[in-house]
Short mmCIF file of C-alpha atoms in Angstrom, two decimals:
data_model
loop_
_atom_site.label_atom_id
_atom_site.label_comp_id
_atom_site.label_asym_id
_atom_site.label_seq_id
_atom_site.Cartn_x
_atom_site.Cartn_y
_atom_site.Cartn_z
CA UNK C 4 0.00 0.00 0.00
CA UNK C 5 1.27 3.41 -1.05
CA UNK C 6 0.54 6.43 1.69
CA UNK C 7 -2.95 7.94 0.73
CA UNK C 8 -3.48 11.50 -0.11
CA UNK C 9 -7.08 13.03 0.73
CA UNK C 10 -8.82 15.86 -1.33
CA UNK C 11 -8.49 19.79 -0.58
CA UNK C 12 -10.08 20.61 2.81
CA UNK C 13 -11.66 24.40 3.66
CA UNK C 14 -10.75 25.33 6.98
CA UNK C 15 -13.71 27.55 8.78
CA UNK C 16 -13.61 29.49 11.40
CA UNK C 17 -16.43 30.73 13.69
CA UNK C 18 -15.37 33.17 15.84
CA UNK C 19 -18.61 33.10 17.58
CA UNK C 20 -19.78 30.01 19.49
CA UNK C 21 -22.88 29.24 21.79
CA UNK C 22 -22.99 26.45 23.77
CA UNK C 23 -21.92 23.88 20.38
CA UNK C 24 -21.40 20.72 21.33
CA UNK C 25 -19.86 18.61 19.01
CA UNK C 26 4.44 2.98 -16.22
CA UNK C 27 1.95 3.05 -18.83
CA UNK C 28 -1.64 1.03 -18.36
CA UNK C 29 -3.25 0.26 -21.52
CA UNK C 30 -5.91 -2.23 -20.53
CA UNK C 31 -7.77 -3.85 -23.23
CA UNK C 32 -11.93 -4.39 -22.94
CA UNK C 33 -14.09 -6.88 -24.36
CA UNK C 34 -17.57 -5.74 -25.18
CA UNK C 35 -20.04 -6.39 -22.15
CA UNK C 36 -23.57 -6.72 -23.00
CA UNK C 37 -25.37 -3.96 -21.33
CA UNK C 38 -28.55 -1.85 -21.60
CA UNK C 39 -28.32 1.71 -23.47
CA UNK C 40 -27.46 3.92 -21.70
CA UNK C 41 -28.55 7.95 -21.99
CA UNK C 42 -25.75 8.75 -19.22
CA UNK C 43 -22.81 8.55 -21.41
CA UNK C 44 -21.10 11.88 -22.36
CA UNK C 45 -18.05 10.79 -24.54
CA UNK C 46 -16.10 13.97 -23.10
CA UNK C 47 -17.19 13.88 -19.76
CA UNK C 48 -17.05 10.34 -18.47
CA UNK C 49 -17.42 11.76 -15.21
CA UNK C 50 -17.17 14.47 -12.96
CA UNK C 51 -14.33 15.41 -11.16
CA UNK C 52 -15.76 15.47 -7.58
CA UNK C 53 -17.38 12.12 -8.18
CA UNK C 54 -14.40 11.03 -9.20
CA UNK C 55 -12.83 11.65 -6.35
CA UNK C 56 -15.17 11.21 -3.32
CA UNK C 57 -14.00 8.57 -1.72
CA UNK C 58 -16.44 8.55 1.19
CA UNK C 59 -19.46 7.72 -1.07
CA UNK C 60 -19.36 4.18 0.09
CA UNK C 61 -18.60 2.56 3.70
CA UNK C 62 -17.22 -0.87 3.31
CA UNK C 63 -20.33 -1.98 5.03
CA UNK C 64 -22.44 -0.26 1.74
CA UNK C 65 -19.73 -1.80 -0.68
CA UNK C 66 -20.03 -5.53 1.03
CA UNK C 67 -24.36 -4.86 1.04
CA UNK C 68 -24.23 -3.61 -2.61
CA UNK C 69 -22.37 -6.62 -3.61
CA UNK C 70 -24.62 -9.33 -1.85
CA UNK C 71 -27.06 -7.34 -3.53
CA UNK C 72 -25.62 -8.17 -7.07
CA UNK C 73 -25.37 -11.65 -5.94
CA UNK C 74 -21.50 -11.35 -7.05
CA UNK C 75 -18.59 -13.68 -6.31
CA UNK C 76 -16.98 -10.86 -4.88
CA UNK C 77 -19.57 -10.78 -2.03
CA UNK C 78 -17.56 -13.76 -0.27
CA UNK C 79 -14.51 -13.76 -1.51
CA UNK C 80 -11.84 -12.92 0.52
CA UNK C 81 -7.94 -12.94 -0.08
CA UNK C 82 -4.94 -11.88 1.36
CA UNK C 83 -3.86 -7.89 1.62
CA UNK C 84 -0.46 -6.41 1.86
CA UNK C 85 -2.12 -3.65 3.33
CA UNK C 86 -3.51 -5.11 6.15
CA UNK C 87 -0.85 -8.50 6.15
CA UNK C 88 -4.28 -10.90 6.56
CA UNK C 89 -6.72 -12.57 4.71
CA UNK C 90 -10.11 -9.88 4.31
CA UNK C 91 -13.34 -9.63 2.18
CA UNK C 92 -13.20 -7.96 -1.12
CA UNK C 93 -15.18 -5.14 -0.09
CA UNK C 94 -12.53 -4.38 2.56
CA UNK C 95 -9.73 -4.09 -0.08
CA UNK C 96 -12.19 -1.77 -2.36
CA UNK C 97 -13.13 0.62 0.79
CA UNK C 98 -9.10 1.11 1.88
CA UNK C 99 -7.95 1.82 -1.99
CA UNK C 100 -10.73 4.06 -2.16
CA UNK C 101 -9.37 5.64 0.97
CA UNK C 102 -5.91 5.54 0.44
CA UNK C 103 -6.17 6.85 -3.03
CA UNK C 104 -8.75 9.30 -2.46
CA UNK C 105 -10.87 7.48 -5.26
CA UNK C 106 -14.61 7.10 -5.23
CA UNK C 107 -15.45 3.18 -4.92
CA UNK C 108 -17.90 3.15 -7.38
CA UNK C 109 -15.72 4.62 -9.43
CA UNK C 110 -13.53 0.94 -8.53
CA UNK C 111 -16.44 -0.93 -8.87
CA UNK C 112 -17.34 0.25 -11.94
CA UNK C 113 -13.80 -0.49 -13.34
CA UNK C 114 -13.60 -4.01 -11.85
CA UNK C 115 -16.95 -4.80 -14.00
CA UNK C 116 -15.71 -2.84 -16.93
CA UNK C 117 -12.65 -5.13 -16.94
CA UNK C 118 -13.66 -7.96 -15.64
CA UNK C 119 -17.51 -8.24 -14.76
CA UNK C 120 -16.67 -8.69 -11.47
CA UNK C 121 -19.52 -7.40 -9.65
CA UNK C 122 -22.20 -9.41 -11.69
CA UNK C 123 -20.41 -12.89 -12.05
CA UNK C 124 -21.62 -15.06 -10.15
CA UNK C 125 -18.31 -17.43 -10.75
CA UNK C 126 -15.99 -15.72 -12.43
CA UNK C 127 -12.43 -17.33 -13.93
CA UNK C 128 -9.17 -17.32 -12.01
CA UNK C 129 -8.20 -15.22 -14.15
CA UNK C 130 -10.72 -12.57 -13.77
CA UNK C 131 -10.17 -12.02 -10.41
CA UNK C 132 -5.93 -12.75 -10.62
CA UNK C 133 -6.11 -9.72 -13.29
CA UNK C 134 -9.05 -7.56 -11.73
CA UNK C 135 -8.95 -4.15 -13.16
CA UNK C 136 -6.72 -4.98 -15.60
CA UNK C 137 -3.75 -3.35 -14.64
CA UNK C 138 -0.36 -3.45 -16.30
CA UNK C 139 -2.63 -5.62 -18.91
CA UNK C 140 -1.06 -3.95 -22.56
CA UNK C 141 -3.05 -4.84 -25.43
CA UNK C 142 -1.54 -7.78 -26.63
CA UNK C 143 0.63 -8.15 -24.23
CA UNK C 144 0.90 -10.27 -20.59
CA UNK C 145 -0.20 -9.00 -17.56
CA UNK C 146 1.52 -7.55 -14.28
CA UNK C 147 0.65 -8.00 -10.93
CA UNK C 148 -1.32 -10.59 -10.32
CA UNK C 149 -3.66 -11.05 -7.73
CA UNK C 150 -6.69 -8.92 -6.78
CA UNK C 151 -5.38 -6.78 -4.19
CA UNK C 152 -2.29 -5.97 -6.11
CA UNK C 153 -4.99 -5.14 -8.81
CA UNK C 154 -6.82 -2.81 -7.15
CA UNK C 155 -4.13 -1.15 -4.72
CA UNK C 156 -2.17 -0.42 -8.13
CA UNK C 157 -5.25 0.01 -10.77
CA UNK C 158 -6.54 2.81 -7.99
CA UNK C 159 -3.53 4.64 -7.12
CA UNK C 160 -3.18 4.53 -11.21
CA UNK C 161 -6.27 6.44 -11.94
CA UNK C 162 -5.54 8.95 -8.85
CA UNK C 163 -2.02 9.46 -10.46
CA UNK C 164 -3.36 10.41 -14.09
CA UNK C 165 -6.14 12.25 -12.85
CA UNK C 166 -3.18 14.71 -11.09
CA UNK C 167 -0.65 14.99 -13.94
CA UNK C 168 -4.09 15.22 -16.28
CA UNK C 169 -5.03 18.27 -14.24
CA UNK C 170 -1.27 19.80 -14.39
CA UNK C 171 -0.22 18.34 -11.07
CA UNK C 172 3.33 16.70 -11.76
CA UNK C 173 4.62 16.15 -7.75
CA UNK C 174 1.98 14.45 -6.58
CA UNK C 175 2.77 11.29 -5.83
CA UNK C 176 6.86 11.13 -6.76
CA UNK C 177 7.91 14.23 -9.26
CA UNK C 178 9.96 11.40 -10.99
CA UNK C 179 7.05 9.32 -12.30
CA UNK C 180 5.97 11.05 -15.97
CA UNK C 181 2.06 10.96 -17.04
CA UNK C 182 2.25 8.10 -19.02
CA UNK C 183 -0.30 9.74 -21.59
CA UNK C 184 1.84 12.75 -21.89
CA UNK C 185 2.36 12.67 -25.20
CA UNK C 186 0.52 11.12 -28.58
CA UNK C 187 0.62 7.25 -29.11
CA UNK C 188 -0.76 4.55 -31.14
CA UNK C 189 -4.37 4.98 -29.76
CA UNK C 190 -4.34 9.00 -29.59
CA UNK C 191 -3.10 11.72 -31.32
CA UNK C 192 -2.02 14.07 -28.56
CA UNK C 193 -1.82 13.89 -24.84
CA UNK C 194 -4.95 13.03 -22.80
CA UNK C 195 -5.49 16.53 -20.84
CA UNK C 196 -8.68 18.88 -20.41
CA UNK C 197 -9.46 21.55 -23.00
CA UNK C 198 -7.61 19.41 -25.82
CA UNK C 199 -9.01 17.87 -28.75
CA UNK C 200 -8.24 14.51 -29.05
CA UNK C 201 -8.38 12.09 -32.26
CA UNK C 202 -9.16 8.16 -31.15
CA UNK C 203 -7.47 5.81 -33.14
CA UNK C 204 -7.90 2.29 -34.01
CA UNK C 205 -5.97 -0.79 -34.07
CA UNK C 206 -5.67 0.01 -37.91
CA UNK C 207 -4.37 3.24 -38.02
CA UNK C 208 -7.66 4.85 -38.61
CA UNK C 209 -9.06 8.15 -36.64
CA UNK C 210 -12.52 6.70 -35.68
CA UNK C 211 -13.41 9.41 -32.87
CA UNK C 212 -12.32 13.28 -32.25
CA UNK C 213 -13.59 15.61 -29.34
CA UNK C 214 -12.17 17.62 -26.57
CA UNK C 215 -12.06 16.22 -23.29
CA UNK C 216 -13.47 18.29 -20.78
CA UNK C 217 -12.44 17.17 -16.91
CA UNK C 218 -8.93 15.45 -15.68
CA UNK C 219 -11.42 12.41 -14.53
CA UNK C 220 -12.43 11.97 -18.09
CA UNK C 221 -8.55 12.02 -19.36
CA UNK C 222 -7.60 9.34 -16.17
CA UNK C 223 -9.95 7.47 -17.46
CA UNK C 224 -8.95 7.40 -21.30
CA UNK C 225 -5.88 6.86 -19.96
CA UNK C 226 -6.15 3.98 -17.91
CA UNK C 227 -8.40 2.52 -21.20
CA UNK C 228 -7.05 4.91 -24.54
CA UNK C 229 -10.18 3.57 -26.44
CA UNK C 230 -13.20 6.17 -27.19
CA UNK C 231 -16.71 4.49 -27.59
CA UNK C 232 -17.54 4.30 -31.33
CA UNK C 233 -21.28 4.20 -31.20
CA UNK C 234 -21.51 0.36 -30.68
CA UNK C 235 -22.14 -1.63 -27.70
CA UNK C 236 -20.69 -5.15 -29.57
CA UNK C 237 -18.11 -3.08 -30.77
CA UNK C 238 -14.53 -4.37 -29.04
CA UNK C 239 -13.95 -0.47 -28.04
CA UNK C 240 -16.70 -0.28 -25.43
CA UNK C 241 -14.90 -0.09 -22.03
CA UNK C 242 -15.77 3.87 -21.92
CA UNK C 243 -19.64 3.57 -22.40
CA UNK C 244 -19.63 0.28 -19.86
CA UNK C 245 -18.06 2.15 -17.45
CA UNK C 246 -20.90 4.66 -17.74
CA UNK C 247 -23.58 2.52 -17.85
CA UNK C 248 -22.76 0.39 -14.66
CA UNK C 249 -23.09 3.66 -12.96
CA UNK C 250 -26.04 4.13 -14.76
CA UNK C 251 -27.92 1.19 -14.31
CA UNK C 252 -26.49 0.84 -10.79
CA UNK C 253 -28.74 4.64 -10.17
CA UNK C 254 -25.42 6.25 -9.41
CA UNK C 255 -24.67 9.92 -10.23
CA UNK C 256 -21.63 10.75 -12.81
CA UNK C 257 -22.44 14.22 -12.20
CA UNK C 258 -21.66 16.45 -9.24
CA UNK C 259 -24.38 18.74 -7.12
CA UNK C 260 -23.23 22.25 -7.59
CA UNK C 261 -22.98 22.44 -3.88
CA UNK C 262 -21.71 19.43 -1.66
CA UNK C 263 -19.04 19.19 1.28
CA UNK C 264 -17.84 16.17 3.42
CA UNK C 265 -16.79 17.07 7.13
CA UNK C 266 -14.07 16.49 7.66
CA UNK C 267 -12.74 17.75 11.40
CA UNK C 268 -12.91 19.81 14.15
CA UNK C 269 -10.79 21.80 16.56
CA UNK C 270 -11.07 21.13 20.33
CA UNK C 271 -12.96 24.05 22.35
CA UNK C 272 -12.95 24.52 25.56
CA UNK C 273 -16.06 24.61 27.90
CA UNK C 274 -18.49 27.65 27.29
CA UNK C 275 -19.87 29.25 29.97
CA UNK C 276 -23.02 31.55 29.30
CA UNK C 277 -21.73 34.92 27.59
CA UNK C 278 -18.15 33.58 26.85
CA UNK C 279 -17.06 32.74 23.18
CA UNK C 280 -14.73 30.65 21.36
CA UNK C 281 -12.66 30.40 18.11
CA UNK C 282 -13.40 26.62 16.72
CA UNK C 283 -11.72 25.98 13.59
CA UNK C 284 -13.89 22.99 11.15
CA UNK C 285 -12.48 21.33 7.95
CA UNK C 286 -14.67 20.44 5.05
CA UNK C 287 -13.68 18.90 2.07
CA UNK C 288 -15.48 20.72 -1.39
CA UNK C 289 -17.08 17.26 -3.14
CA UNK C 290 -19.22 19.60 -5.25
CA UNK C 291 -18.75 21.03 -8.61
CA UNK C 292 -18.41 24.96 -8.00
CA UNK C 293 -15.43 26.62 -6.62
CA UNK C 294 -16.37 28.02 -2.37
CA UNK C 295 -15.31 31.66 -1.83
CA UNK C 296 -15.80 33.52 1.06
CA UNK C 297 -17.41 37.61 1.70
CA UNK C 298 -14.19 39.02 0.81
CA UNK C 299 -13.25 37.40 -2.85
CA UNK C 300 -16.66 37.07 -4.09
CA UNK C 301 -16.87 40.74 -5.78
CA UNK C 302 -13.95 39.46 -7.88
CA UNK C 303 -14.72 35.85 -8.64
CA UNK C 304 -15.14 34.97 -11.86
CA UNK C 305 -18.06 36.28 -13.73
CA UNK C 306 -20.59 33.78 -14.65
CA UNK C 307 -18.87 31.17 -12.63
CA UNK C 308 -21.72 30.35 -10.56
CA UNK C 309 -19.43 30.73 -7.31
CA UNK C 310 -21.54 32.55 -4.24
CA UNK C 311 -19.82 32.81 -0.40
CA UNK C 312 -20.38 29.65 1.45
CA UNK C 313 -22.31 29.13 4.34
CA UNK C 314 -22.91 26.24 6.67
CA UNK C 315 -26.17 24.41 7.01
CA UNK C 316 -28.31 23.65 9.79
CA UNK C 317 -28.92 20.63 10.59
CA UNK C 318 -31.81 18.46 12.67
CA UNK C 319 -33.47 18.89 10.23
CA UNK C 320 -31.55 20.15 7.77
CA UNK C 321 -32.02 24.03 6.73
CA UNK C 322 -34.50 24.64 9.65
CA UNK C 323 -34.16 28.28 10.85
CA UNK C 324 -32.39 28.83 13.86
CA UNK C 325 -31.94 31.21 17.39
CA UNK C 326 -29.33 32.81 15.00
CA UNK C 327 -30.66 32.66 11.79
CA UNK C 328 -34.21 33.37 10.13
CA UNK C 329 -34.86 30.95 6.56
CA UNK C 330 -33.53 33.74 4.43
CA UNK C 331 -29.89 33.17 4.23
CA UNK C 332 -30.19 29.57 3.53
CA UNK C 333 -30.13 29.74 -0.67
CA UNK C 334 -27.95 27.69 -2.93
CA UNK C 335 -24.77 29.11 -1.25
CA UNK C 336 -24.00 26.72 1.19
CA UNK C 337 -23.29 23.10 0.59
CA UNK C 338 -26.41 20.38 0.25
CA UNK C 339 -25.17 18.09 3.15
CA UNK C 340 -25.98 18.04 7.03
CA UNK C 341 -23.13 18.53 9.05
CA UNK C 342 -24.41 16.21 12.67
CA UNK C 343 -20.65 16.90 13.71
CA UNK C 344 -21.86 20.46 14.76
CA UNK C 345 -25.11 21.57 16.61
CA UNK C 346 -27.03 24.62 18.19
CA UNK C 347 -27.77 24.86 21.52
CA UNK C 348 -31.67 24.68 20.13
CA UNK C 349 -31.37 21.38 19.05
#
């Protein structure tokens, strides 16, 4: 296992507080037969914060989800250099999700892309030996085997181009290159944002060209260099199935414009009545505008959609408050209830 790295935290402050208590992968894909799917957006696989939430799923949700597929991968357990033992394969999803900062759908998804691990009831050997396909060249052999080393390596792969996509080179080690840098035999330029890419096939002939939008959609391309041609039979389908499993699975490939994940809080000491306290939160931005606070908003970008951001209440959520009447709650705060922090009115 490789040392995690977690998305960008906002740090908040409230001064005022009452009584709170608180190596290149080219990975080849045979077509999967799977229902049409309107979510597919050939230059915007997915977004980038869904990308990257990697809190979307406990490993409890991951392990029900699977018994709810009726997959192999519901009771199969192998061993983990992680955590040196023998664990379930929902275990090994959840802590590359984690380490990575990953969303594990976004795993799942790949795992049945590759392999159709999540709806195989009894899959090969080698399905599961070669999981996500990693290290799997077309038409060549395959590298690390075993589905741990699939997943620990396939995940921190997609985290890795998704950072040098998105103009990131340290993350990581500054010594390891994007490895879709440049053009190859399957694209005609480098797989970043904002660049218009022609897909070519195994003969030499341009068969898609569009500009990707998002560094999710280039890590993906990446990981698989093969654009959906229009066919679900057709060999290049591993882009549209990865879609669709999300699809048909009813989750989201597309952000809310306004979502956070708590993340922590500072210690405060006790408040007597009248006294006040400086308590410091972090939330992690899993949404898909940019947060700016009183002072930057007259200069934020016009049209961007960006307002100051504003905590929620919570219990239930949005209520109005001792402190607050139901007028400041509009878009501008994030869509989530925050339980780690409560009013003294409940």
């Amino acid at each position: 296992m490789r040392s995690g790295l977690n998305g960008n935290v906002m740090q908040i402050s409230l001064i005022r507080v009452i009584s709170y208590a608180g190596i290149a992968i080219f990975a080849s894909v045979l077509a999967n037969a799977v229902p049409a799917s309107a979510a597919y957006i050939e230059n915007s696989l997915v977004d980038n914060g869904v990308f990257l939430n990697s809190r979307s799923m406990s490993q409890t949700q991951i392990q029900t989800f699977l018994e709810g597929k009726k997959s192999y991968l519901a009771t199969y357990q192998t061993f983990s250099g992680r955590d040196n033992a023998t664990v379930p394969a929902s275990q090994i999803v959840y802590e590359a999700a984690v380490d990575y900062g990953i969303n594990p759908q976004v795993i799942l998804a790949t795992l049945q892309k590759e392999q159709s691990l999540v709806t195989d009831p009894q899959p090969a050997s080698s399905q599961l030996t070669y999981a996500m396909g990693y290290g799997c060249p077309d038409g060549g052999s395959c590298s690390y085997p075993g589905f741990y080393k699939q997943v620990d390596n396939g995940t921190w792969q997609l985290r890795l181009n998704f950072e040098r996509a998105n103009g990131n080179n340290s993350w990581w080690n500054a010594n390891i290159t994007y490895a879709c840098a440049n053009a190859s035999r399957y694209y005609s330029t480098g797989l970043y944002p904002n660049r218009s890419v022609n897909f070519i096939d195994d003969g030499g002939v341009t068969y898609k060209t569009f500009t990707i939008l998002n560094a999710a959609t280039a890590s993906l391309y990446c990981y698989t260099p093969h654009a959906y041609p229009g066919s679900s039979n057709y060999y290049y389908s591993g882009s549209y199935n990865f879609t669709a499993s999300f699809d048909n699975w009813g989750w989201s490939l597309r952000d809310q414009a306004y979502s956070a994940q708590f993340v922590s809080q500072s210690a405060f000491p006790q408040l007597d009545p009248g006294q006040t306290a400086t308590v410091y939160f972090q939330y992690k931005n899993t949404g898909g505008v940019a947060w700016y606070d009183d002072s930057s908003i007259a200069t934020s970008p016009v049209g961007s959609g960006a307002y100051p951001i504003h905590l929620a209440t919570s219990q239930p959520l949005n209520r109005s408050s001792k402190f607050y009447g139901t007028g400041w709650t509009n878009p501008a705060r994030p869509a989530v209830n925050f339980a780690a922090v409560y009013e003294a009115d409940g």
